[in-house]
């Protein structure tokens, strides 16, 4: 009976959540932090596009904020101001995480749908256009949730769990339909379409399953020189011969 009482969930709402929630959140935050630091420290050697790098890091960051704020403040109903802040942050970070996940799905779909680039002798295009594209993603992922949260809060701050009968620091049911569940359902639908297109493209072109960085001019010259050396060693141009290392 004592063991059953220890493992049972405490009456909700309470001052603290179940210990399993805190333990799992701590493990999740540690994993997210390790992933973020790995992609930041080793960004030069990880084979991922620049846009994909930004999308992944922002998705991991906003996911970590959502988990941390949920575990630390979802049950702070005794403090109305803190409860409102928790509800607003959860609303914003959840929508932003979904948008970054949608952008990631879109980026993967575009990568596997386009034909592989043909190496050319001319200089690669300038970085002005990719920077503008990434900035557009930041504006959308930050602006759209901010507008939705701003409209919901402007209607009434009591929508964010500061009411007397609120069981937790989240949105009220009716405002959440148009402020969270509706936009989330739309984003999930579009995301599923992108993933379905990606699945079909990978079935048709299995060789496109890796998202690689575009080679710089120096890397292209080294690759051409290596291929020429392999052909010279094999004795017949265009064939690999017995030198499997030249594949």
Short mmCIF file of C-alpha atoms in Angstrom, two decimals:
data_model
loop_
_atom_site.label_atom_id
_atom_site.label_comp_id
_atom_site.label_asym_id
_atom_site.label_seq_id
_atom_site.Cartn_x
_atom_site.Cartn_y
_atom_site.Cartn_z
CA UNK A 1 0.00 0.00 0.00
CA UNK A 2 2.86 2.40 0.79
CA UNK A 3 4.52 1.68 -2.57
CA UNK A 4 1.25 2.23 -4.40
CA UNK A 5 0.82 5.54 -2.61
CA UNK A 6 4.33 6.67 -3.58
CA UNK A 7 3.91 5.76 -7.24
CA UNK A 8 0.43 7.21 -7.57
CA UNK A 9 -0.12 10.66 -9.07
CA UNK A 10 -0.72 13.42 -6.53
CA UNK A 11 -4.06 15.26 -6.52
CA UNK A 12 -4.09 17.83 -9.31
CA UNK A 13 -3.71 20.75 -9.15
CA UNK A 14 -0.97 20.60 -6.54
CA UNK A 15 2.21 22.38 -5.61
CA UNK A 16 4.34 19.89 -7.53
CA UNK A 17 3.95 17.54 -10.46
CA UNK A 18 4.71 13.85 -10.33
CA UNK A 19 8.46 13.19 -9.91
CA UNK A 20 8.46 11.25 -13.19
CA UNK A 21 7.58 14.48 -15.02
CA UNK A 22 10.60 16.29 -13.60
CA UNK A 23 12.92 13.35 -14.23
CA UNK A 24 11.83 12.94 -17.85
CA UNK A 25 11.98 16.68 -18.45
CA UNK A 26 15.52 16.85 -17.06
CA UNK A 27 16.64 14.01 -19.34
CA UNK A 28 14.93 15.61 -22.34
CA UNK A 29 16.49 19.01 -21.67
CA UNK A 30 19.92 17.41 -21.33
CA UNK A 31 19.51 15.61 -24.66
CA UNK A 32 18.32 18.79 -26.36
CA UNK A 33 21.24 20.77 -24.91
CA UNK A 34 23.74 18.16 -26.11
CA UNK A 35 22.19 18.21 -29.57
CA UNK A 36 22.29 22.00 -29.76
CA UNK A 37 25.92 22.17 -28.61
CA UNK A 38 26.90 19.40 -31.04
CA UNK A 39 25.45 21.22 -34.03
CA UNK A 40 26.98 24.53 -32.94
CA UNK A 41 30.49 23.23 -32.22
CA UNK A 42 30.70 20.85 -35.20
CA UNK A 43 28.66 22.87 -37.69
CA UNK A 44 31.55 22.95 -40.18
CA UNK A 45 31.78 19.17 -40.53
CA UNK A 46 28.15 18.09 -40.16
CA UNK A 47 26.64 17.53 -43.59
CA UNK A 48 23.54 19.68 -43.38
CA UNK A 49 22.48 22.72 -45.37
CA UNK A 50 22.63 26.20 -43.88
CA UNK A 51 18.86 26.52 -43.79
CA UNK A 52 18.49 23.08 -42.26
CA UNK A 53 21.03 24.00 -39.58
CA UNK A 54 19.07 27.10 -38.56
CA UNK A 55 15.74 25.26 -38.61
CA UNK A 56 16.98 22.37 -36.51
CA UNK A 57 18.60 24.53 -33.86
CA UNK A 58 15.56 26.77 -33.52
CA UNK A 59 13.25 23.78 -33.27
CA UNK A 60 15.42 22.24 -30.54
CA UNK A 61 15.61 25.55 -28.66
CA UNK A 62 11.87 26.27 -28.69
CA UNK A 63 11.12 22.66 -27.77
CA UNK A 64 13.44 22.95 -24.78
CA UNK A 65 11.71 26.19 -23.71
CA UNK A 66 8.31 24.50 -23.97
CA UNK A 67 9.34 21.51 -21.88
CA UNK A 68 11.15 23.58 -19.27
CA UNK A 69 8.34 26.10 -18.77
CA UNK A 70 5.74 23.34 -18.67
CA UNK A 71 7.54 21.41 -15.94
CA UNK A 72 8.39 24.51 -13.95
CA UNK A 73 5.18 26.51 -14.12
CA UNK A 74 2.16 24.65 -15.44
CA UNK A 75 0.74 24.27 -11.92
CA UNK A 76 1.49 27.76 -10.55
CA UNK A 77 -2.18 28.67 -10.31
CA UNK A 78 -1.74 30.29 -6.90
CA UNK A 79 0.17 33.16 -8.51
CA UNK A 80 -2.01 34.76 -11.21
CA UNK A 81 0.72 36.90 -12.80
CA UNK A 82 3.19 34.01 -13.00
CA UNK A 83 0.45 31.78 -14.32
CA UNK A 84 -0.34 34.24 -17.10
CA UNK A 85 3.31 34.50 -18.06
CA UNK A 86 3.63 30.71 -18.13
CA UNK A 87 0.55 30.38 -20.31
CA UNK A 88 1.77 33.03 -22.75
CA UNK A 89 5.24 31.48 -23.04
CA UNK A 90 3.81 28.00 -23.54
CA UNK A 91 1.43 29.29 -26.20
CA UNK A 92 4.17 31.16 -28.06
CA UNK A 93 6.88 28.49 -27.83
CA UNK A 94 4.51 25.69 -28.83
CA UNK A 95 3.37 27.48 -31.99
CA UNK A 96 6.92 28.51 -32.82
CA UNK A 97 8.15 24.92 -32.41
CA UNK A 98 5.43 23.69 -34.78
CA UNK A 99 6.37 26.32 -37.35
CA UNK A 100 10.06 25.44 -37.24
CA UNK A 101 9.13 21.77 -37.60
CA UNK A 102 6.98 22.67 -40.60
CA UNK A 103 9.88 24.60 -42.15
CA UNK A 104 12.13 21.59 -41.57
CA UNK A 105 9.66 19.30 -43.32
CA UNK A 106 9.42 21.79 -46.21
CA UNK A 107 13.20 22.03 -46.48
CA UNK A 108 13.62 18.24 -46.55
CA UNK A 109 10.89 17.96 -49.18
CA UNK A 110 12.62 20.53 -51.39
CA UNK A 111 16.00 18.85 -50.96
CA UNK A 112 14.79 15.42 -52.04
CA UNK A 113 12.55 16.77 -54.82
CA UNK A 114 15.11 18.79 -56.75
CA UNK A 115 17.65 17.29 -59.09
CA UNK A 116 21.27 17.15 -57.86
CA UNK A 117 23.27 20.26 -58.84
CA UNK A 118 25.70 19.96 -61.73
CA UNK A 119 29.25 21.16 -60.89
CA UNK A 120 30.18 24.19 -62.98
CA UNK A 121 33.31 26.25 -63.43
CA UNK A 122 31.64 29.54 -62.72
CA UNK A 123 31.67 31.09 -59.28
CA UNK A 124 28.96 29.95 -56.85
CA UNK A 125 26.07 32.37 -56.23
CA UNK A 126 26.42 34.96 -53.54
CA UNK A 127 25.01 34.37 -50.05
CA UNK A 128 22.62 37.34 -50.15
CA UNK A 129 19.62 35.32 -51.26
CA UNK A 130 19.98 32.47 -48.68
CA UNK A 131 20.31 35.06 -45.90
CA UNK A 132 17.07 36.70 -47.00
CA UNK A 133 15.35 33.33 -47.08
CA UNK A 134 16.51 32.45 -43.57
CA UNK A 135 15.44 35.87 -42.33
CA UNK A 136 12.01 35.24 -43.79
CA UNK A 137 11.74 32.02 -41.79
CA UNK A 138 12.68 33.87 -38.60
CA UNK A 139 10.08 36.55 -39.28
CA UNK A 140 7.32 34.02 -39.90
CA UNK A 141 8.17 31.70 -37.01
CA UNK A 142 8.44 34.63 -34.62
CA UNK A 143 5.80 36.95 -36.03
CA UNK A 144 2.87 34.61 -36.56
CA UNK A 145 2.89 33.20 -32.99
CA UNK A 146 3.41 36.71 -31.64
CA UNK A 147 0.34 37.96 -33.49
CA UNK A 148 -1.80 35.04 -32.32
CA UNK A 149 -0.64 35.37 -28.70
CA UNK A 150 -1.05 39.15 -28.83
CA UNK A 151 -4.63 38.92 -30.07
CA UNK A 152 -5.52 36.27 -27.48
CA UNK A 153 -3.98 38.30 -24.65
CA UNK A 154 -5.55 41.54 -25.90
CA UNK A 155 -9.01 40.02 -25.76
CA UNK A 156 -8.51 38.99 -22.14
CA UNK A 157 -5.50 38.04 -20.06
CA UNK A 158 -7.78 35.73 -18.11
CA UNK A 159 -7.62 33.41 -21.11
CA UNK A 160 -4.23 32.28 -19.84
CA UNK A 161 -5.18 30.40 -16.70
CA UNK A 162 -5.47 33.20 -14.18
CA UNK A 163 -9.17 32.53 -13.51
CA UNK A 164 -10.23 31.26 -10.11
CA UNK A 165 -11.47 27.94 -11.49
CA UNK A 166 -8.47 27.33 -13.78
CA UNK A 167 -6.93 23.89 -13.09
CA UNK A 168 -3.57 24.79 -14.67
CA UNK A 169 -1.70 27.64 -16.36
CA UNK A 170 -2.90 27.14 -19.90
CA UNK A 171 -5.47 28.69 -22.17
CA UNK A 172 -9.20 28.50 -21.57
CA UNK A 173 -11.05 26.02 -23.75
CA UNK A 174 -12.88 28.36 -26.15
CA UNK A 175 -9.95 30.73 -26.85
CA UNK A 176 -7.63 27.74 -27.30
CA UNK A 177 -9.74 26.44 -30.20
CA UNK A 178 -8.93 29.42 -32.39
CA UNK A 179 -5.64 30.41 -30.79
CA UNK A 180 -3.87 27.06 -30.57
CA UNK A 181 -5.67 23.90 -31.65
CA UNK A 182 -6.91 25.33 -34.95
CA UNK A 183 -3.51 26.65 -36.12
CA UNK A 184 -1.78 23.52 -34.84
CA UNK A 185 -4.15 21.24 -36.75
CA UNK A 186 -3.52 23.24 -39.94
CA UNK A 187 0.27 23.08 -39.47
CA UNK A 188 0.13 19.33 -38.83
CA UNK A 189 -1.92 18.84 -42.01
CA UNK A 190 0.54 20.78 -44.15
CA UNK A 191 3.43 18.98 -42.47
CA UNK A 192 1.92 15.59 -43.28
CA UNK A 193 1.60 16.65 -46.92
CA UNK A 194 5.28 17.58 -47.03
CA UNK A 195 6.29 14.30 -45.42
CA UNK A 196 4.10 12.35 -47.84
CA UNK A 197 5.74 14.08 -50.81
CA UNK A 198 9.15 13.36 -49.28
CA UNK A 199 8.26 9.69 -48.85
CA UNK A 200 7.13 9.41 -52.48
CA UNK A 201 10.28 11.13 -53.74
CA UNK A 202 12.54 8.88 -51.68
CA UNK A 203 10.76 5.83 -53.06
CA UNK A 204 11.37 7.06 -56.59
CA UNK A 205 14.92 8.32 -55.99
CA UNK A 206 16.59 6.43 -53.11
CA UNK A 207 19.92 8.11 -53.87
CA UNK A 208 18.55 11.44 -52.59
CA UNK A 209 18.18 10.30 -49.00
CA UNK A 210 21.18 12.35 -47.85
CA UNK A 211 21.03 16.11 -47.50
CA UNK A 212 24.53 17.27 -48.42
CA UNK A 213 26.13 20.65 -48.45
CA UNK A 214 26.82 22.10 -51.84
CA UNK A 215 30.52 21.69 -52.61
CA UNK A 216 32.63 24.79 -52.73
CA UNK A 217 34.81 25.58 -55.74
CA UNK A 218 37.91 24.22 -54.00
CA UNK A 219 36.12 20.98 -53.05
CA UNK A 220 34.96 20.56 -56.65
CA UNK A 221 38.54 20.96 -57.92
CA UNK A 222 39.79 18.40 -55.41
CA UNK A 223 37.03 15.99 -56.39
CA UNK A 224 37.84 16.36 -60.10
CA UNK A 225 41.55 15.85 -59.41
CA UNK A 226 40.84 12.74 -57.34
CA UNK A 227 38.66 11.26 -60.08
CA UNK A 228 41.37 11.96 -62.67
CA UNK A 229 43.96 10.28 -60.47
CA UNK A 230 41.73 7.23 -60.03
CA UNK A 231 41.23 6.95 -63.78
CA UNK A 232 44.96 7.20 -64.36
CA UNK A 233 45.66 4.46 -61.84
CA UNK A 234 42.97 2.16 -63.25
CA UNK A 235 44.44 2.50 -66.75
CA UNK A 236 41.11 3.12 -68.50
CA UNK A 237 39.23 6.40 -68.18
CA UNK A 238 35.68 6.07 -67.00
CA UNK A 239 36.27 2.74 -65.21
CA UNK A 240 37.27 2.04 -61.63
CA UNK A 241 39.20 -1.14 -62.29
CA UNK A 242 40.28 -3.03 -59.22
CA UNK A 243 40.79 0.10 -57.11
CA UNK A 244 37.65 0.12 -55.03
CA UNK A 245 38.89 3.16 -53.08
CA UNK A 246 38.28 5.32 -56.17
CA UNK A 247 34.53 4.78 -56.09
#
